[in-house]
Every structure is written in structure tokens, then in C-alpha cells.
mmCIF file of C-alpha atoms and ligand atoms in Angstrom:
data_model
loop_
_atom_site.group_PDB
_atom_site.id
_atom_site.type_symbol
_atom_site.label_atom_id
_atom_site.label_comp_id
_atom_site.label_asym_id
_atom_site.label_seq_id
_atom_site.Cartn_x
_atom_site.Cartn_y
_atom_site.Cartn_z
ATOM 1 C CA MET A 9 109.890 81.384 102.875
ATOM 2 C CA SER A 10 107.593 79.197 104.924
ATOM 3 C CA GLU A 11 106.027 82.300 107.211
ATOM 4 C CA THR A 12 105.324 83.948 104.104
ATOM 5 C CA ILE A 13 103.173 80.735 102.642
ATOM 6 C CA ARG A 14 101.116 80.805 106.092
ATOM 7 C CA ASN A 15 100.706 84.356 105.642
ATOM 8 C CA LEU A 16 99.943 84.369 102.359
ATOM 9 C CA SER A 17 96.775 82.693 102.964
ATOM 10 C CA GLU A 18 95.731 84.835 105.498
ATOM 11 C CA VAL A 19 96.534 88.020 103.327
ATOM 12 C CA ALA A 20 94.498 86.581 100.623
ATOM 13 C CA GLU A 21 91.567 86.061 102.707
ATOM 14 C CA LEU A 22 91.647 89.401 104.110
ATOM 15 C CA LEU A 23 92.044 90.920 100.492
ATOM 16 C CA ARG A 24 88.940 89.073 99.454
ATOM 17 C CA VAL A 25 86.547 90.595 101.979
ATOM 18 C CA ALA A 26 88.226 94.186 102.284
ATOM 19 C CA ARG A 27 86.131 97.076 101.732
ATOM 20 C CA SER A 28 88.793 99.680 100.889
ATOM 21 C CA VAL A 29 92.165 98.931 100.039
ATOM 22 C CA VAL A 30 95.480 100.973 99.933
ATOM 23 C CA VAL A 31 98.662 100.240 98.444
ATOM 24 C CA VAL A 32 101.991 102.073 98.307
ATOM 25 C CA THR A 33 104.589 101.277 96.195
ATOM 26 C CA GLY A 34 108.276 102.041 95.846
ATOM 27 C CA ALA A 35 111.603 101.477 94.246
ATOM 28 C CA GLY A 36 111.466 97.523 94.946
ATOM 29 C CA VAL A 37 108.419 97.075 92.716
ATOM 30 C CA SER A 38 110.101 98.397 89.932
ATOM 31 C CA ALA A 39 113.152 96.599 90.645
ATOM 32 C CA GLU A 40 112.535 93.511 88.477
ATOM 33 C CA SER A 41 112.018 95.673 85.541
ATOM 34 C CA GLY A 42 115.292 96.730 85.624
ATOM 35 C CA ILE A 43 115.236 100.088 87.088
ATOM 36 C CA PRO A 44 117.896 100.472 90.275
ATOM 37 C CA THR A 45 116.242 101.456 93.678
ATOM 38 C CA PHE A 46 117.636 104.191 95.458
ATOM 39 C CA ARG A 47 119.431 101.945 98.082
ATOM 40 C CA ASP A 48 120.846 100.304 94.765
ATOM 41 C CA ALA A 49 121.960 103.790 93.992
ATOM 42 C CA LEU A 50 123.819 104.548 97.024
ATOM 43 C CA GLU A 51 125.719 101.535 96.536
ATOM 44 C CA GLY A 52 124.820 100.327 92.998
ATOM 45 C CA HIS A 53 125.697 101.678 89.566
ATOM 46 C CA TRP A 54 124.132 104.991 89.898
ATOM 47 C CA SER A 55 126.616 105.635 92.994
ATOM 48 C CA ARG A 56 128.117 107.877 90.652
ATOM 49 C CA PHE A 57 125.180 109.829 91.199
ATOM 50 C CA ASN A 58 123.662 110.162 94.752
ATOM 51 C CA PRO A 59 120.280 110.584 94.665
ATOM 52 C CA ARG A 60 119.865 112.559 97.800
ATOM 53 C CA GLU A 61 122.198 115.022 96.381
ATOM 54 C CA LEU A 62 120.473 115.528 93.290
ATOM 55 C CA ALA A 63 117.186 115.451 93.939
ATOM 56 C CA THR A 64 116.981 118.852 95.566
ATOM 57 C CA PRO A 65 115.906 122.267 94.268
ATOM 58 C CA GLU A 66 119.123 123.335 95.573
ATOM 59 C CA ALA A 67 121.224 120.874 93.257
ATOM 60 C CA PHE A 68 118.853 122.045 90.016
ATOM 61 C CA ALA A 69 119.753 125.611 90.975
ATOM 62 C CA GLU A 70 123.410 125.023 91.172
ATOM 63 C CA ASN A 71 123.946 122.611 88.339
ATOM 64 C CA PRO A 72 121.085 122.277 86.304
ATOM 65 C CA ALA A 73 123.184 120.677 83.554
ATOM 66 C CA ARG A 74 124.104 117.873 85.747
ATOM 67 C CA VAL A 75 120.610 117.391 87.457
ATOM 68 C CA THR A 76 118.373 117.460 84.309
ATOM 69 C CA GLN A 77 121.028 115.034 82.787
ATOM 70 C CA TRP A 78 120.724 112.478 85.743
ATOM 71 C CA TYR A 79 117.004 112.613 85.215
ATOM 72 C CA ASP A 80 117.051 112.401 81.592
ATOM 73 C CA GLU A 81 118.837 109.104 81.877
ATOM 74 C CA ARG A 82 116.385 107.894 84.303
ATOM 75 C CA ARG A 83 113.552 108.927 81.932
ATOM 76 C CA MET A 84 115.143 106.978 78.954
ATOM 77 C CA ALA A 85 115.845 103.976 81.407
ATOM 78 C CA ALA A 86 112.132 104.219 82.388
ATOM 79 C CA LEU A 87 110.666 104.456 78.661
ATOM 80 C CA ALA A 88 113.062 101.344 77.772
ATOM 81 C CA CYS A 89 111.969 99.300 80.886
ATOM 82 C CA ALA A 90 108.759 97.023 80.950
ATOM 83 C CA PRO A 91 106.128 96.718 83.601
ATOM 84 C CA ASN A 92 106.955 93.556 85.271
ATOM 85 C CA ALA A 93 104.864 90.593 87.023
ATOM 86 C CA GLY A 94 104.584 92.784 90.227
ATOM 87 C CA HIS A 95 103.054 95.556 88.185
ATOM 88 C CA GLU A 96 100.774 93.159 86.436
ATOM 89 C CA ALA A 97 99.920 91.376 89.705
ATOM 90 C CA LEU A 98 98.594 94.933 91.121
ATOM 91 C CA ALA A 99 96.579 95.747 88.235
ATOM 92 C CA ARG A 100 94.860 92.333 88.568
ATOM 93 C CA ILE A 101 94.288 93.112 92.251
ATOM 94 C CA GLU A 102 92.743 96.469 91.834
ATOM 95 C CA GLN A 103 90.409 94.922 89.048
ATOM 96 C CA ALA A 104 89.137 91.929 91.206
ATOM 97 C CA CYS A 105 88.464 94.790 94.194
ATOM 98 C CA THR A 106 86.631 97.268 91.671
ATOM 99 C CA ALA A 107 84.591 94.501 90.403
ATOM 100 C CA ARG A 108 83.073 93.390 93.748
ATOM 101 C CA GLY A 109 82.685 97.066 94.562
ATOM 102 C CA ALA A 110 85.507 97.339 97.082
ATOM 103 C CA ALA A 111 87.937 100.710 96.661
ATOM 104 C CA PHE A 112 91.168 100.296 95.565
ATOM 105 C CA VAL A 113 93.622 103.116 95.692
ATOM 106 C CA LEU A 114 97.728 102.955 94.575
ATOM 107 C CA LEU A 115 99.945 105.322 96.002
ATOM 108 C CA THR A 116 103.326 104.948 94.128
ATOM 109 C CA GLN A 117 106.441 106.904 95.324
ATOM 110 C CA ASN A 118 107.745 105.841 92.117
ATOM 111 C CA VAL A 119 107.898 108.290 89.163
ATOM 112 C CA ASP A 120 108.555 105.781 86.206
ATOM 113 C CA LYS A 121 104.893 105.341 84.982
ATOM 114 C CA LEU A 122 105.033 101.667 84.972
ATOM 115 C CA HIS A 123 101.769 101.129 87.262
ATOM 116 C CA GLN A 124 99.816 102.804 84.402
ATOM 117 C CA ARG A 125 101.719 100.942 81.651
ATOM 118 C CA ALA A 126 100.633 97.476 83.580
ATOM 119 C CA GLY A 127 96.890 98.580 83.484
ATOM 120 C CA SER A 128 96.573 99.874 86.860
ATOM 121 C CA ARG A 129 94.085 102.879 87.122
ATOM 122 C CA ASN A 130 93.281 104.562 90.419
ATOM 123 C CA VAL A 131 97.417 105.561 90.736
ATOM 124 C CA VAL A 132 98.195 108.583 92.607
ATOM 125 C CA GLU A 133 101.976 109.560 91.653
ATOM 126 C CA VAL A 134 102.850 111.341 95.302
ATOM 127 C CA HIS A 135 106.301 111.951 94.073
ATOM 128 C CA GLY A 136 105.472 113.005 90.692
ATOM 129 C CA SER A 137 106.516 111.635 87.299
ATOM 130 C CA ILE A 138 109.932 111.335 85.675
ATOM 131 C CA THR A 139 107.899 111.358 82.180
ATOM 132 C CA ARG A 140 106.625 115.036 82.615
ATOM 133 C CA TRP A 141 108.590 118.117 82.747
ATOM 134 C CA ARG A 142 107.695 121.376 83.613
ATOM 135 C CA CYS A 143 109.069 124.686 83.042
ATOM 136 C CA SER A 144 111.136 126.198 86.204
ATOM 137 C CA ARG A 145 109.330 129.739 85.390
ATOM 138 C CA THR A 146 105.688 129.047 84.606
ATOM 139 C CA GLY A 147 105.106 125.803 86.047
ATOM 140 C CA GLU A 148 103.564 124.742 82.608
ATOM 141 C CA CYS A 149 103.965 121.111 82.205
ATOM 142 C CA PHE A 150 105.007 119.334 79.075
ATOM 143 C CA ASP A 151 104.678 115.558 78.097
ATOM 144 C CA GLU A 152 105.875 115.553 74.622
ATOM 145 C CA LEU A 153 109.508 115.780 74.966
ATOM 146 C CA PRO A 154 112.527 114.811 72.770
ATOM 147 C CA THR A 155 114.144 111.306 73.698
ATOM 148 C CA PRO A 156 116.615 112.137 74.926
ATOM 149 C CA PHE A 157 117.054 115.761 75.614
ATOM 150 C CA PRO A 158 119.781 117.181 72.664
ATOM 151 C CA SER A 159 121.539 119.002 75.598
ATOM 152 C CA TYR A 160 121.217 120.001 79.490
ATOM 153 C CA PRO A 161 119.594 121.757 80.860
ATOM 154 C CA PRO A 162 116.705 121.556 78.459
ATOM 155 C CA PRO A 163 115.019 125.060 77.497
ATOM 156 C CA SER A 164 111.634 125.549 78.420
ATOM 157 C CA PRO A 165 109.036 126.501 75.358
ATOM 158 C CA SER A 166 107.960 129.206 77.880
ATOM 159 C CA GLY A 167 111.180 130.685 78.873
ATOM 160 C CA GLY A 168 112.565 128.944 81.769
ATOM 161 C CA LEU A 169 114.635 125.710 82.046
ATOM 162 C CA LEU A 170 112.546 122.419 81.991
ATOM 163 C CA ARG A 171 112.850 120.506 85.169
ATOM 164 C CA PRO A 172 111.408 116.842 85.973
ATOM 165 C CA ASP A 173 107.704 117.226 87.135
ATOM 166 C CA VAL A 174 108.881 115.180 90.461
ATOM 167 C CA VAL A 175 108.847 116.067 94.265
ATOM 168 C CA TRP A 176 112.454 116.788 95.360
ATOM 169 C CA PHE A 177 113.578 116.573 98.827
ATOM 170 C CA GLY A 178 112.688 119.625 100.751
ATOM 171 C CA GLU A 179 109.520 120.030 98.191
ATOM 172 C CA ALA A 180 106.060 119.578 99.496
ATOM 173 C CA LEU A 181 103.790 116.755 97.913
ATOM 174 C CA PRO A 182 101.149 117.990 95.442
ATOM 175 C CA ASP A 183 97.941 118.814 97.127
ATOM 176 C CA HIS A 184 95.754 116.754 95.105
ATOM 177 C CA ALA A 185 98.241 113.617 95.889
ATOM 178 C CA LEU A 186 98.076 114.648 99.952
ATOM 179 C CA ASN A 187 94.366 115.127 99.421
ATOM 180 C CA ALA A 188 93.680 111.800 97.558
ATOM 181 C CA ALA A 189 96.318 109.687 100.138
ATOM 182 C CA ALA A 190 94.541 111.350 103.170
ATOM 183 C CA LYS A 191 90.993 110.806 102.336
ATOM 184 C CA ALA A 192 92.014 107.032 100.983
ATOM 185 C CA LEU A 193 94.063 106.395 104.451
ATOM 186 C CA ARG A 194 90.944 107.502 106.688
ATOM 187 C CA GLU A 195 88.770 105.008 104.724
ATOM 188 C CA CYS A 196 91.031 102.062 104.588
ATOM 189 C CA ASP A 197 90.651 98.730 106.311
ATOM 190 C CA LEU A 198 93.686 96.796 104.183
ATOM 191 C CA TYR A 199 96.932 98.510 103.636
ATOM 192 C CA PHE A 200 100.069 97.326 101.760
ATOM 193 C CA ALA A 201 103.681 98.733 101.982
ATOM 194 C CA ILE A 202 105.171 97.141 98.756
ATOM 195 C CA GLY A 203 109.130 97.637 97.891
ATOM 196 C CA THR A 204 109.798 100.323 99.918
ATOM 197 C CA SER A 205 112.328 100.951 102.489
ATOM 198 C CA GLY A 206 109.812 103.296 104.269
ATOM 199 C CA VAL A 207 112.160 106.358 105.640
ATOM 200 C CA VAL A 208 110.709 109.100 103.036
ATOM 201 C CA TRP A 209 108.226 111.243 104.825
ATOM 202 C CA PRO A 210 105.372 112.202 104.709
ATOM 203 C CA VAL A 211 104.556 108.558 102.848
ATOM 204 C CA ALA A 212 106.673 106.905 105.683
ATOM 205 C CA GLY A 213 103.842 107.917 108.080
ATOM 206 C CA PHE A 214 100.941 106.301 105.951
ATOM 207 C CA VAL A 215 100.983 103.610 107.671
ATOM 208 C CA LEU A 216 100.372 105.057 110.941
ATOM 209 C CA SER A 217 97.253 106.675 109.605
ATOM 210 C CA ALA A 218 96.083 103.500 108.022
ATOM 211 C CA LYS A 219 96.554 101.897 111.561
ATOM 212 C CA ALA A 220 94.472 104.645 112.993
ATOM 213 C CA ALA A 221 91.655 103.841 110.836
ATOM 214 C CA GLY A 222 91.823 100.235 112.030
ATOM 215 C CA ALA A 223 93.344 98.873 108.936
ATOM 216 C CA ALA A 224 95.253 95.518 108.478
ATOM 217 C CA THR A 225 98.625 96.349 107.396
ATOM 218 C CA VAL A 226 100.993 94.129 105.193
ATOM 219 C CA GLU A 227 104.435 94.714 104.393
ATOM 220 C CA VAL A 228 105.844 93.261 101.008
ATOM 221 C CA ASN A 229 109.364 93.371 100.737
ATOM 222 C CA LEU A 230 112.762 90.960 100.169
ATOM 223 C CA THR A 231 113.855 91.745 103.778
ATOM 224 C CA ASP A 232 112.773 93.670 107.078
ATOM 225 C CA THR A 233 113.008 97.425 106.805
ATOM 226 C CA ASP A 234 112.826 99.953 109.639
ATOM 227 C CA ALA A 235 109.221 100.286 109.254
ATOM 228 C CA THR A 236 108.628 96.413 109.868
ATOM 229 C CA TYR A 237 107.514 96.503 113.321
ATOM 230 C CA GLU A 238 104.433 98.698 112.415
ATOM 231 C CA PHE A 239 103.061 96.096 110.225
ATOM 232 C CA GLY A 240 100.467 93.319 111.426
ATOM 233 C CA LEU A 241 101.756 90.753 108.728
ATOM 234 C CA THR A 242 104.671 90.463 106.267
ATOM 235 C CA LEU A 243 105.201 88.680 102.876
ATOM 236 C CA ARG A 244 108.971 88.352 102.256
ATOM 237 C CA GLY A 245 110.263 87.648 98.777
ATOM 238 C CA PRO A 246 110.352 89.654 95.391
ATOM 239 C CA SER A 247 107.469 91.204 94.934
ATOM 240 C CA GLY A 248 107.021 90.100 91.248
ATOM 241 C CA ALA A 249 106.577 86.349 92.593
ATOM 242 C CA VAL A 250 104.833 87.626 95.900
ATOM 243 C CA LEU A 251 102.395 89.531 94.163
ATOM 244 C CA THR A 252 101.305 86.985 91.643
ATOM 245 C CA ALA A 253 100.712 84.533 94.187
ATOM 246 C CA LEU A 254 98.602 86.750 96.170
ATOM 247 C CA ALA A 255 96.596 87.848 92.954
ATOM 248 C CA ASP A 256 96.132 83.886 92.446
ATOM 249 C CA ALA A 257 95.270 83.174 95.778
ATOM 250 C CA ALA A 258 92.889 86.150 96.180
ATOM 251 C CA GLY A 259 91.066 85.360 92.849
ATOM 252 C CA GLY A 260 92.452 88.284 90.506
ATOM 253 C CA ALA A 261 91.440 86.938 87.108
ATOM 254 C CA PRO A 262 94.868 86.655 85.270
HETATM 255 C C1 LIG B 12 108.422 117.146 102.359
HETATM 256 C C2 LIG B 12 111.172 111.611 93.646
HETATM 257 C C3 LIG B 12 107.700 119.275 103.535
HETATM 258 C C4 LIG B 12 112.340 111.931 92.910
HETATM 259 C C5 LIG B 12 111.421 111.337 95.847
HETATM 260 C C6 LIG B 12 110.082 113.851 108.880
HETATM 261 C C7 LIG B 12 111.105 113.343 109.379
HETATM 262 C C8 LIG B 12 112.239 113.380 108.817
HETATM 263 C C9 LIG B 12 112.613 113.745 107.550
HETATM 264 C C10 LIG B 12 111.599 114.499 107.181
HETATM 265 C C11 LIG B 12 110.017 114.568 107.708
HETATM 266 N N1 LIG B 12 109.240 115.195 106.984
HETATM 267 C C12 LIG B 12 110.315 115.739 105.871
HETATM 268 C C13 LIG B 12 111.320 115.291 105.684
HETATM 269 C C14 LIG B 12 112.259 115.512 104.769
HETATM 270 C C15 LIG B 12 112.420 114.278 103.496
HETATM 271 C C16 LIG B 12 112.442 113.080 103.993
HETATM 272 O O1 LIG B 12 111.586 112.103 104.203
HETATM 273 N N2 LIG B 12 113.911 112.652 104.154
HETATM 274 C C17 LIG B 12 114.364 111.468 104.587
HETATM 275 C C18 LIG B 12 115.664 111.350 103.845
HETATM 276 C C19 LIG B 12 114.568 111.241 106.341
HETATM 277 N N3 LIG B 12 111.154 114.615 103.012
HETATM 278 C C20 LIG B 12 110.796 115.341 102.117
HETATM 279 O O2 LIG B 12 111.583 116.298 102.155
HETATM 280 C C21 LIG B 12 109.504 115.241 101.436
HETATM 281 N N4 LIG B 12 108.707 116.838 101.205
HETATM 282 O O3 LIG B 12 108.107 116.387 103.669
HETATM 283 O O4 LIG B 12 108.137 118.524 102.295
HETATM 284 C C22 LIG B 12 107.403 120.363 102.712
HETATM 285 C C23 LIG B 12 106.078 120.732 103.148
HETATM 286 C C24 LIG B 12 105.601 122.246 102.677
HETATM 287 C C25 LIG B 12 106.430 122.998 101.908
HETATM 288 C C26 LIG B 12 107.526 122.574 101.530
HETATM 289 C C27 LIG B 12 107.865 121.524 102.200
HETATM 290 C C28 LIG B 12 109.751 115.061 99.950
HETATM 291 C C29 LIG B 12 109.672 113.398 99.558
HETATM 292 C C30 LIG B 12 110.139 113.194 98.141
HETATM 293 C C31 LIG B 12 111.699 113.113 97.620
HETATM 294 N N5 LIG B 12 111.437 112.614 96.323
HETATM 295 N N6 LIG B 12 111.227 111.072 94.763
HETATM 296 C C32 LIG B 12 112.928 111.151 92.527
HETATM 297 O O5 LIG B 12 112.540 110.094 91.953
HETATM 298 O O6 LIG B 12 114.264 111.506 91.949
HETATM 299 S S1 LIG B 12 112.105 110.154 97.479
HETATM 300 C C33 LIG B 12 112.636 108.888 96.504
HETATM 301 O O7 LIG B 12 113.317 108.383 97.362
HETATM 302 C C34 LIG B 12 111.497 108.151 96.024
HETATM 303 O O8 LIG B 12 110.290 108.512 95.721
HETATM 304 C C35 LIG B 12 111.181 107.268 97.564
HETATM 305 O O9 LIG B 12 110.188 107.791 98.245
HETATM 306 C C36 LIG B 12 112.500 107.244 98.072
HETATM 307 C C37 LIG B 12 113.358 106.021 97.958
HETATM 308 O O10 LIG B 12 112.403 105.050 98.598
HETATM 309 P P1 LIG B 12 112.023 103.458 97.845
HETATM 310 O O11 LIG B 12 110.937 103.949 97.176
HETATM 311 O O12 LIG B 12 111.701 102.900 99.658
HETATM 312 O O13 LIG B 12 113.524 102.945 97.840
HETATM 313 P P2 LIG B 12 114.499 102.455 98.499
HETATM 314 O O14 LIG B 12 115.844 102.288 97.214
HETATM 315 O O15 LIG B 12 114.813 103.050 99.472
HETATM 316 O O16 LIG B 12 113.864 100.858 99.006
HETATM 317 C C38 LIG B 12 113.816 100.068 98.050
HETATM 318 C C39 LIG B 12 113.269 98.755 98.928
HETATM 319 O O17 LIG B 12 112.639 97.764 98.300
HETATM 320 C C40 LIG B 12 114.029 98.146 99.763
HETATM 321 O O18 LIG B 12 113.114 98.015 101.019
HETATM 322 C C41 LIG B 12 114.464 96.915 99.077
HETATM 323 O O19 LIG B 12 114.619 95.915 100.053
HETATM 324 C C42 LIG B 12 112.889 96.573 98.444
HETATM 325 N N7 LIG B 12 113.020 95.715 97.205
HETATM 326 C C43 LIG B 12 114.395 95.629 96.279
HETATM 327 N N8 LIG B 12 114.035 94.871 95.229
HETATM 328 C C44 LIG B 12 112.867 94.429 95.929
HETATM 329 C C45 LIG B 12 112.267 95.053 96.858
HETATM 330 N N9 LIG B 12 111.192 94.444 97.388
HETATM 331 C C46 LIG B 12 110.657 93.392 96.667
HETATM 332 N N10 LIG B 12 110.970 93.041 95.653
HETATM 333 C C47 LIG B 12 111.739 93.442 94.893
HETATM 334 N N11 LIG B 12 112.395 92.715 93.905
#
């Protein structure tokens, strides 16, 4: 933890003077809200469902009932959870950046809406949202849904089946998300990757774009990851405590 304490003051100083901040978050930020990470899922209690097998269009085509039940269980779990200190600290940091005229963009891989519920405003859901479902036939989206669905797969009001409005493996990220990310990364001078194993593309490559733009790069995680070598600074520890300490040190109004 001593290296993290030394790095914390350096990162807080970078945050105080940054003109354009990009934050990428992954499942680790929601872990302290009680939502299992994907890594946990492969070993943890989600292990009865392998995300890599279920988060695909092929799995939905082959067994829409199983896939939609898994996603509805995750939707209900997300709705039952509350944002944690890490989500709240990121909202404070965004407010402090905005107040001094700096740009702040939060690119989240998480589909649980907890950043928005914590007060983050400039959030780009690069992998979609589990609380929004869409018709597999027309693409029409629906936010007002039964909690939970009475049966699986849920029929769509517009004639097909309802599927979660998330990006599955093998599906392209939404153009609006890719365009927002590309613009933010081109302009950023400070880049954070928080609570992500950094293995899923194209988000895994965002740190390279940030470095190409000349940004300082910070990885916040419990442990080193396969991407750690790409980062100039690391803050090791649970994101709730680390981000709260960072928001306090950088002057984010509690
Ligand atoms: C695409 C939504 C093209 C659904 C998700 C290049 C090279 C190799 C492969 C590819 C490539 N380009 C594309 C691919 C294929 C694939 C891919 O990357 N595969 C991987 C496995 C190699 N990518 C895709 O398919 C993407 N699509 O590229 O399309 C295309 C173009 C045109 C036309 C058609 C197609 C789409 C990828 C999106 C998949 N959808 N989610 C859902 O949620 O179910 S991915 C999902 O898994 C998450 O969104 C996230 O991205 C990923 C999990 O990663 P993390 O969030 O990092 O979570 P993880 O559990 O792994 O790690 C948690 C971390 O937190 C750990 O490091 C842990 O230490 C830390 N932690 C835990 N607790 C805490 C903590 N840290 C701090 N505090 C704590 N308390």
C-alpha cells in the first residue's frame, strides 16, 4: 500500500491540473456493490453460467430462454444493488473537473447503471445496458419492463423476442459509443482504467489511444493485470477506498 500512497498524491496533482480526463471502468468497480465480476463468474457463484458462452448472439439463437433468464437474474440483482463509494467518488471527481472547466468522460463496460445512479453525468455505456431490452426483430428498445419477466424468453411488444440491449461478444459496439470514445481519447491528457482486467477489445486498446494522445495513464485495481505494463502509474487497492482517497486528495467536494 505504501507505493499506492506515494502514487496517490502524484495522481491527485495530475487530476487537479488535467484539461481532459477519460475514465474506463469495469466490473471491479461494481464488485463492492455486490455484483460479481466476470472473473468471479468464471470461478464464483455465476460459474453455473459461463459469461463467455452466454454473452453471444449464437447462445441467444440456440437457447433464448436460458440466455434471457441469466440476463434477467443479473438485471434484478443490479436493480437490488446500490452504488458504492467508488461510484460516488467518481461522480465527485467529475463534478470537480467540470467546475474548473476540464472535460470528463466516463466510458463504462458495466451494464448495471450504477454510475448514473451515483450521479455521474457524462457516462458512455460502451457495452450497453442490462436495464434496457430490445426487440430481436425490430430493434425497438424498452425500459419499462416487468420485474422480473414472468417467463423466458420474454416476447417483444413488437413481435420478436426481447433481448438485453448489451453488446455481446462478436457484436460491434454502438457507433455513438465508439465515436464518443475516439473523440475523448484523442483529446485526453489523463486516462484511468479502474476495476477492469483489460482483456476485452476494443476497450482493451483504449489505453494505447490515450498514450498516443500523450496522456498520463493510471490503473486502479486490486492486483496487477495483463495490461499493467501499459500504465505509467498504478493505485492498488479496492476502488471504493482508493477513489474516495483520490477524490479527497484532489479536492472533490464530498
Ligand atoms: C467486437 C456486455 C467486432 C455483455 C461484454 C482483438 C483481439 C482479440 C479478441 C478480439 C479483438 N477484437 C474483438 C475481439 C473479440 C472480443 C474480445 O475482446 N474477446 C476477448 C475475450 C479476447 N471482442 C468483442 O467481441 C467485441 N466486439 O470487437 O466486434 C465487430 C466489428 C464489426 C462488426 C461486428 C463485430 C465486443 C466485446 C463486448 C462483450 N460484452 N459485456 C454482458 O455484460 O454480459 S464484455 C464484459 O466482459 C464486460 O463488459 C467487460 O468488458 C468484460 C469483463 O471485463 P471486466 O469488466 O474487466 O471484468 P473482469 O471480471 O474481467 O475483471 C474485473 C477486474 O476488477 C479484475 O482485474 C479485478 O482484479 C478487479 N477488481 C475486482 N474487485 C475490485 C477490483 N478492482 C478494484 N476494486 C475492487 N473492489
